Coordinates of C-alpha atoms in Angstrom, one line a residue:
X972 CA 115.1 70.0 125.6
X973 CA 111.7 71.5 124.6
X974 CA 109.1 73.6 126.3
X975 CA 105.5 74.5 125.8
X976 CA 104.9 78.2 126.4
X977 CA 101.8 80.4 126.3
X978 CA 101.7 83.9 124.9
X979 CA 99.0 85.9 123.1
X980 CA 96.4 83.4 124.1
X981 CA 98.1 80.6 122.1
X982 CA 100.5 77.8 123.1
X983 CA 103.7 77.0 121.2
X984 CA 106.1 74.0 121.5
X985 CA 109.6 75.5 121.3
X986 CA 113.2 74.3 121.4
X987 CA 116.5 76.3 121.3
X988 CA 117.2 78.0 117.9
X989 CA 113.5 77.6 116.8
X990 CA 112.0 80.6 115.0
X991 CA 108.3 81.3 115.8
X992 CA 105.8 84.0 114.9
X993 CA 103.7 85.2 117.9
X994 CA 101.3 88.0 118.4
X995 CA 103.0 91.4 118.8
X996 CA 104.9 92.0 122.0
X997 CA 107.1 95.0 122.8
X998 CA 110.7 94.9 121.8
X999 CA 113.1 96.2 119.1
X1000 CA 115.0 93.8 116.8
X1001 CA 118.0 92.4 118.7
X1002 CA 116.3 92.6 122.2
X1003 CA 116.2 89.5 124.4
X1004 CA 112.8 89.0 125.9
X1005 CA 111.7 86.5 128.6
X1006 CA 108.6 84.3 128.3
X1007 CA 107.8 83.2 131.8
X1008 CA 104.6 81.3 131.2
X1009 CA 106.1 77.8 130.7
X1010 CA 103.4 75.1 130.8
X1011 CA 105.5 72.0 130.1
X1012 CA 109.2 71.0 130.0
X1013 CA 110.5 67.9 128.4
X1014 CA 113.5 65.9 127.2
X1015 CA 116.5 67.5 128.9
X1016 CA 118.4 68.7 131.9
X1017 CA 115.5 70.5 133.5
X1018 CA 113.0 67.7 133.1
X1019 CA 112.8 64.8 135.6
X1020 CA 114.3 61.5 134.6
X1021 CA 111.1 59.6 135.1
X1022 CA 108.9 60.1 132.1
X1023 CA 111.1 62.9 130.8
X1024 CA 108.4 65.6 131.2
X1025 CA 107.5 68.2 133.9
X1026 CA 104.1 69.8 133.8
X1027 CA 103.0 72.8 135.6
X1028 CA 99.7 73.7 137.2
X1029 CA 99.2 75.8 135.2
X1030 CA 102.7 77.1 134.8
X1031 CA 106.1 75.9 136.1
X1032 CA 107.6 78.0 138.8
X1033 CA 111.1 79.2 138.0
X1034 CA 111.0 78.1 134.4
X1035 CA 111.8 80.7 131.7
X1036 CA 112.3 80.8 127.9
X1037 CA 114.6 83.5 126.5
X1038 CA 114.1 84.6 123.0
X1039 CA 115.7 87.2 120.6
X1040 CA 113.4 89.5 118.7
X1041 CA 114.2 89.2 115.0
X1042 CA 111.6 91.6 113.6
X1043 CA 108.3 93.2 114.1
X1044 CA 106.0 92.4 111.1
X1045 CA 102.4 92.0 110.0
X1046 CA 100.5 88.9 108.9
X1047 CA 98.7 88.3 105.7
X1048 CA 95.6 90.4 105.0
X1049 CA 92.3 88.7 105.8
X1050 CA 88.9 89.9 104.6
X1051 CA 86.1 90.0 107.2
X1052 CA 82.8 89.9 105.3
X1053 CA 79.4 90.0 107.0
X1054 CA 76.1 89.5 105.2
X1055 CA 72.5 89.1 106.1
X1056 CA 70.6 87.7 103.1
X1057 CA 67.6 89.5 101.8
X1058 CA 68.2 92.5 104.1
X1059 CA 70.7 94.4 101.9
X1060 CA 73.3 94.2 104.7
X1061 CA 76.9 93.7 103.6
X1062 CA 80.0 94.9 105.5
X1063 CA 83.5 94.3 104.2
X1064 CA 86.6 94.9 106.3
X1065 CA 90.3 94.0 106.0
X1066 CA 92.6 93.1 108.9
X1067 CA 96.3 92.5 109.2
X1068 CA 97.6 91.1 112.5
X1069 CA 100.7 92.6 114.1
X1070 CA 103.3 89.8 114.7
X1071 CA 106.7 89.5 116.3
X1072 CA 109.3 87.0 114.9
X1073 CA 111.3 85.4 117.7
X1074 CA 114.3 83.1 117.8
X1075 CA 114.4 81.0 120.9
X1076 CA 117.9 81.3 122.5
X1077 CA 117.5 79.4 125.8
X1078 CA 115.2 77.3 128.0
X1079 CA 116.0 78.0 131.6
X1080 CA 114.9 76.3 134.9
X1081 CA 115.2 76.8 138.6
X1082 CA 115.0 80.6 138.4
X1083 CA 118.1 81.2 136.2
X1084 CA 118.4 84.4 134.2
X1085 CA 119.3 84.5 130.5
X1086 CA 123.0 84.6 129.7
X1087 CA 122.5 87.4 127.1
X1088 CA 120.6 90.6 127.8
X1089 CA 121.0 92.2 124.3
X1090 CA 122.5 90.9 121.1
X1091 CA 125.2 93.2 119.7
X1092 CA 124.0 94.5 116.3
X1093 CA 125.6 97.2 114.2
X1094 CA 123.3 100.2 114.1
X1095 CA 122.3 101.4 110.6
X1096 CA 123.7 104.8 109.5
X1097 CA 121.3 107.6 109.9
X1098 CA 121.1 110.1 107.1
X1099 CA 120.0 113.6 108.2
X1100 CA 117.9 115.7 105.9
X1101 CA 119.4 119.0 104.9
X1102 CA 117.6 121.9 106.6
X1103 CA 117.1 125.3 105.0
X1104 CA 119.6 128.0 105.9
X1105 CA 117.0 130.2 107.6
X1106 CA 117.7 129.8 111.3
X1107 CA 114.7 131.8 112.6
X1108 CA 111.0 131.9 111.8
X1109 CA 111.2 135.5 110.8
X1110 CA 113.6 134.7 107.9
X1111 CA 111.4 131.8 106.7
X1112 CA 108.3 134.0 106.2
X1113 CA 109.8 136.2 103.4
X1114 CA 110.7 133.1 101.4
X1115 CA 107.1 132.0 101.5
X1116 CA 105.9 135.4 100.2
X1117 CA 108.4 135.3 97.3
X1118 CA 106.8 132.0 96.3
X1119 CA 103.3 133.4 96.5
X1120 CA 104.3 136.3 94.2
X1121 CA 105.5 133.9 91.6
X1122 CA 102.2 132.0 91.7
X1123 CA 100.0 135.2 91.6
X1124 CA 100.3 135.9 87.8
X1125 CA 99.2 132.3 87.0
X1126 CA 96.1 132.8 89.1
X1127 CA 95.1 135.9 87.3
X1128 CA 95.5 134.2 83.9
X1129 CA 93.2 131.3 84.8
X1130 CA 90.0 133.4 85.5
X1131 CA 90.3 135.1 82.1
X1132 CA 90.2 131.7 80.3
X1133 CA 87.2 130.6 82.4
X1134 CA 85.3 133.8 81.6
X1135 CA 84.8 133.0 77.9
X1136 CA 83.2 129.6 78.4
X1137 CA 80.9 131.1 81.1
X1138 CA 79.2 133.2 78.4
X1139 CA 78.3 130.2 76.2
X1140 CA 76.2 128.4 78.9
X1141 CA 74.3 131.7 79.5
X1142 CA 73.4 131.9 75.8
X1143 CA 72.2 128.3 75.9
X1144 CA 70.1 129.0 78.9
X1145 CA 68.2 131.8 77.0
X1146 CA 67.7 129.5 74.1
X1147 CA 66.1 126.9 76.3
X1148 CA 63.5 129.2 77.8
X1149 CA 61.5 129.7 74.5
X1150 CA 61.7 126.0 73.9
X1151 CA 60.2 125.3 77.3
X1152 CA 57.4 127.8 76.6
X1153 CA 56.7 126.2 73.2
X1154 CA 56.5 122.7 74.8
X1155 CA 54.0 124.1 77.4
X1156 CA 51.9 125.6 74.7
X1157 CA 51.7 122.2 72.8
X1158 CA 50.2 120.3 75.8
X1159 CA 46.6 119.5 75.3
X1160 CA 44.1 120.9 77.7
X1161 CA 42.9 118.7 80.5
X1162 CA 39.8 116.7 79.8
X1163 CA 36.8 117.3 82.0
X1164 CA 36.0 114.4 84.4
X1165 CA 32.9 112.3 83.7
X1166 CA 30.5 111.8 86.5

């Protein structure tokens, strides 16, 4: 049996155990979701014997597709580039579409509900970060001051090193002033305009 469903503005032909990528919908990996917008049923127990297909107008009442969320992922990056020639107008933007990977579990008709509500999955072990021994905010502040005291000698040493190079540019600046006066003295006088 197969069904044609609509989700995210697109239509998909699905059968049990198919894996499809659709636009993002809410759900954690392992959740069972229901896709109720079924447009067509075909080839199976829910479809009529004559012709083998049942079409909805626009959707079939009571039909439902159950699917398991495998993972929430993102699509490939696409580049959106806009240009207007001879106008110096160029805009470049990247985009990655959020996607949901689904495995179709059941195609149901006549208002039936999915047989599974949640797939049993072992939960990953959570590792907790070690917290500092200071239990209150008052105890945490002295630790910050101790760190600041260690950094203080380094800050004092840095300005002493910078003071020596600062004198050299000052000497260069005084050397440039006489050169600027000499260049101004070498300029020829402006010629009088002819009438």
